[in-house]
Amino acid sequence: MAPYALKIDARRRKILETLEQEGRVSVARLSEDLGATVVTIRSDLNALARDGFLERIQGGAIRKTRVQPQRPSAACVEEKKAIAAATARLIRDGDTLFINSGSTTHQLALALKERRNLQIVTNSVPVAAELNSIAGFRVILLGGTLDPQYLYTSGGDAQEQLEKYQADYAILSLDGVSLAAGITTHHADEAIIDRLMVERAAHTWILADHTKMGRAGFSLVCPLRQVHTVITDSACAEAAAQTIREAQVRVITA
């Protein structure tokens, strides 16, 4: 039995790490290794299965079958384009940007092509590929472990490299914006990169279409109080937007 019980995020990260290494995990072994009850481990596995991280089997779970690299999400495409265009209008020529991965930040990369002399640090292969050919742009793609499905880098190498830089803005596409849960993502490994971007930027902007408002993902990136601006679309409920404003965060509706 482990000497102490891990917190929920740390425990689920350990489950995913074990699964990645071994391909299969059992409830009984995880319970013993992580110092958690069988009921807790079953709950963890069910939650991770719902979020698409693994496949449940009798008595445990197996690694989720890999799929082809992600294409930009078909959901809310027009809303994401509007958010990207509104964000690009706020950026000034010469700014330095941290940009993470996501379908909305990919749309932002397309919208940024009208700007001049930007410096961009990103862990997103699609974002880097879109912006690298623009004359006058300096694009730094963080090294590290490449996620084969979502095409972002993470891990110790990416973290160490990111710690060398500072930016005017951290511009992040996330999975949940909530007063109670904060800014969250489904990807535990990228959450660490996102968190560093927030810490090393003068301002943090969150790009979130209306389906992300009020939701909570698996891993915390930062509390809402660390965010300066949330940029969403016109379908966002006014009540949801007002809740964010009450936390002293600017909300821009595209």
JSON list of N, CA and C in Angstrom, two decimals, residues 34 48 74 89 123 130 134 140 146-147 149 152 155 167 199 221 226 232 244 251 254:
[
{"chain": "A", "resi": 34, "resn": "LEU", "atom": "N", "xyz": [-1.36, 2.77, -5.58]},
{"chain": "A", "resi": 34, "resn": "LEU", "atom": "CA", "xyz": [-1.67, 4.19, -5.40]},
{"chain": "A", "resi": 34, "resn": "LEU", "atom": "C", "xyz": [-2.29, 4.50, -4.04]},
{"chain": "A", "resi": 48, "resn": "LEU", "atom": "N", "xyz": [-11.81, 8.58, -16.76]},
{"chain": "A", "resi": 48, "resn": "LEU", "atom": "CA", "xyz": [-10.82, 8.64, -17.84]},
{"chain": "A", "resi": 48, "resn": "LEU", "atom": "C", "xyz": [-11.36, 8.02, -19.13]},
{"chain": "A", "resi": 74, "resn": "ALA", "atom": "N", "xyz": [-14.50, 19.82, -36.35]},
{"chain": "A", "resi": 74, "resn": "ALA", "atom": "CA", "xyz": [-15.60, 20.34, -37.16]},
{"chain": "A", "resi": 74, "resn": "ALA", "atom": "C", "xyz": [-16.61, 21.08, -36.30]},
{"chain": "A", "resi": 89, "resn": "ARG", "atom": "N", "xyz": [-7.16, 40.87, -34.01]},
{"chain": "A", "resi": 89, "resn": "ARG", "atom": "CA", "xyz": [-7.30, 42.34, -34.04]},
{"chain": "A", "resi": 89, "resn": "ARG", "atom": "C", "xyz": [-6.71, 42.99, -32.79]},
{"chain": "A", "resi": 123, "resn": "ASN", "atom": "N", "xyz": [3.82, 25.03, -28.71]},
{"chain": "A", "resi": 123, "resn": "ASN", "atom": "CA", "xyz": [4.03, 23.58, -28.64]},
{"chain": "A", "resi": 123, "resn": "ASN", "atom": "C", "xyz": [3.15, 22.85, -29.64]},
{"chain": "A", "resi": 130, "resn": "GLU", "atom": "N", "xyz": [1.79, 26.64, -39.83]},
{"chain": "A", "resi": 130, "resn": "GLU", "atom": "CA", "xyz": [1.05, 27.73, -40.47]},
{"chain": "A", "resi": 130, "resn": "GLU", "atom": "C", "xyz": [1.84, 29.03, -40.48]},
{"chain": "A", "resi": 134, "resn": "ILE", "atom": "N", "xyz": [5.79, 32.79, -42.78]},
{"chain": "A", "resi": 134, "resn": "ILE", "atom": "CA", "xyz": [5.43, 34.20, -42.89]},
{"chain": "A", "resi": 134, "resn": "ILE", "atom": "C", "xyz": [6.68, 35.06, -42.71]},
{"chain": "A", "resi": 140, "resn": "ILE", "atom": "N", "xyz": [9.18, 29.66, -32.79]},
{"chain": "A", "resi": 140, "resn": "ILE", "atom": "CA", "xyz": [9.93, 28.66, -32.03]},
{"chain": "A", "resi": 140, "resn": "ILE", "atom": "C", "xyz": [8.96, 27.54, -31.65]},
{"chain": "A", "resi": 146, "resn": "LEU", "atom": "N", "xyz": [6.15, 14.23, -28.61]},
{"chain": "A", "resi": 146, "resn": "LEU", "atom": "CA", "xyz": [5.09, 14.60, -29.54]},
{"chain": "A", "resi": 146, "resn": "LEU", "atom": "C", "xyz": [3.88, 13.70, -29.36]},
{"chain": "A", "resi": 147, "resn": "ASP", "atom": "N", "xyz": [2.72, 14.30, -29.10]},
{"chain": "A", "resi": 147, "resn": "ASP", "atom": "CA", "xyz": [1.48, 13.53, -29.04]},
{"chain": "A", "resi": 147, "resn": "ASP", "atom": "C", "xyz": [1.07, 13.17, -30.47]},
{"chain": "A", "resi": 149, "resn": "GLN", "atom": "N", "xyz": [-1.66, 11.99, -31.73]},
{"chain": "A", "resi": 149, "resn": "GLN", "atom": "CA", "xyz": [-3.04, 12.27, -32.13]},
{"chain": "A", "resi": 149, "resn": "GLN", "atom": "C", "xyz": [-3.28, 13.77, -32.29]},
{"chain": "A", "resi": 152, "resn": "TYR", "atom": "N", "xyz": [0.89, 17.93, -30.41]},
{"chain": "A", "resi": 152, "resn": "TYR", "atom": "CA", "xyz": [1.51, 18.94, -29.55]},
{"chain": "A", "resi": 152, "resn": "TYR", "atom": "C", "xyz": [2.69, 18.29, -28.83]},
{"chain": "A", "resi": 155, "resn": "GLY", "atom": "N", "xyz": [6.28, 17.50, -21.92]},
{"chain": "A", "resi": 155, "resn": "GLY", "atom": "CA", "xyz": [7.33, 16.79, -21.21]},
{"chain": "A", "resi": 155, "resn": "GLY", "atom": "C", "xyz": [8.44, 17.71, -20.74]},
{"chain": "A", "resi": 167, "resn": "ALA", "atom": "N", "xyz": [6.82, 36.32, -22.61]},
{"chain": "A", "resi": 167, "resn": "ALA", "atom": "CA", "xyz": [5.97, 36.79, -23.70]},
{"chain": "A", "resi": 167, "resn": "ALA", "atom": "C", "xyz": [5.03, 37.89, -23.22]},
{"chain": "A", "resi": 199, "resn": "GLU", "atom": "N", "xyz": [2.40, 31.53, -16.43]},
{"chain": "A", "resi": 199, "resn": "GLU", "atom": "CA", "xyz": [3.33, 32.09, -15.46]},
{"chain": "A", "resi": 199, "resn": "GLU", "atom": "C", "xyz": [4.36, 33.02, -16.11]},
{"chain": "A", "resi": 221, "resn": "VAL", "atom": "N", "xyz": [-5.32, 24.16, -15.22]},
{"chain": "A", "resi": 221, "resn": "VAL", "atom": "CA", "xyz": [-4.23, 24.98, -15.75]},
{"chain": "A", "resi": 221, "resn": "VAL", "atom": "C", "xyz": [-3.95, 26.13, -14.79]},
{"chain": "A", "resi": 226, "resn": "GLN", "atom": "N", "xyz": [-6.12, 34.31, -12.54]},
{"chain": "A", "resi": 226, "resn": "GLN", "atom": "CA", "xyz": [-4.86, 34.54, -13.24]},
{"chain": "A", "resi": 226, "resn": "GLN", "atom": "C", "xyz": [-5.07, 34.91, -14.71]},
{"chain": "A", "resi": 232, "resn": "THR", "atom": "N", "xyz": [-14.81, 34.77, -26.40]},
{"chain": "A", "resi": 232, "resn": "THR", "atom": "CA", "xyz": [-15.78, 33.73, -26.73]},
{"chain": "A", "resi": 232, "resn": "THR", "atom": "C", "xyz": [-16.61, 34.18, -27.93]},
{"chain": "A", "resi": 244, "resn": "ILE", "atom": "N", "xyz": [-18.12, 35.27, -15.36]},
{"chain": "A", "resi": 244, "resn": "ILE", "atom": "CA", "xyz": [-16.68, 35.47, -15.58]},
{"chain": "A", "resi": 244, "resn": "ILE", "atom": "C", "xyz": [-16.30, 36.92, -15.27]},
{"chain": "A", "resi": 251, "resn": "VAL", "atom": "N", "xyz": [-14.39, 39.94, -20.62]},
{"chain": "A", "resi": 251, "resn": "VAL", "atom": "CA", "xyz": [-14.98, 39.01, -21.59]},
{"chain": "A", "resi": 251, "resn": "VAL", "atom": "C", "xyz": [-15.24, 39.77, -22.88]},
{"chain": "A", "resi": 254, "resn": "ALA", "atom": "N", "xyz": [-17.05, 37.67, -29.69]},
{"chain": "A", "resi": 254, "resn": "ALA", "atom": "CA", "xyz": [-16.74, 37.86, -31.11]},
{"chain": "A", "resi": 254, "resn": "ALA", "atom": "C", "xyz": [-18.02, 37.81, -31.95]}
]
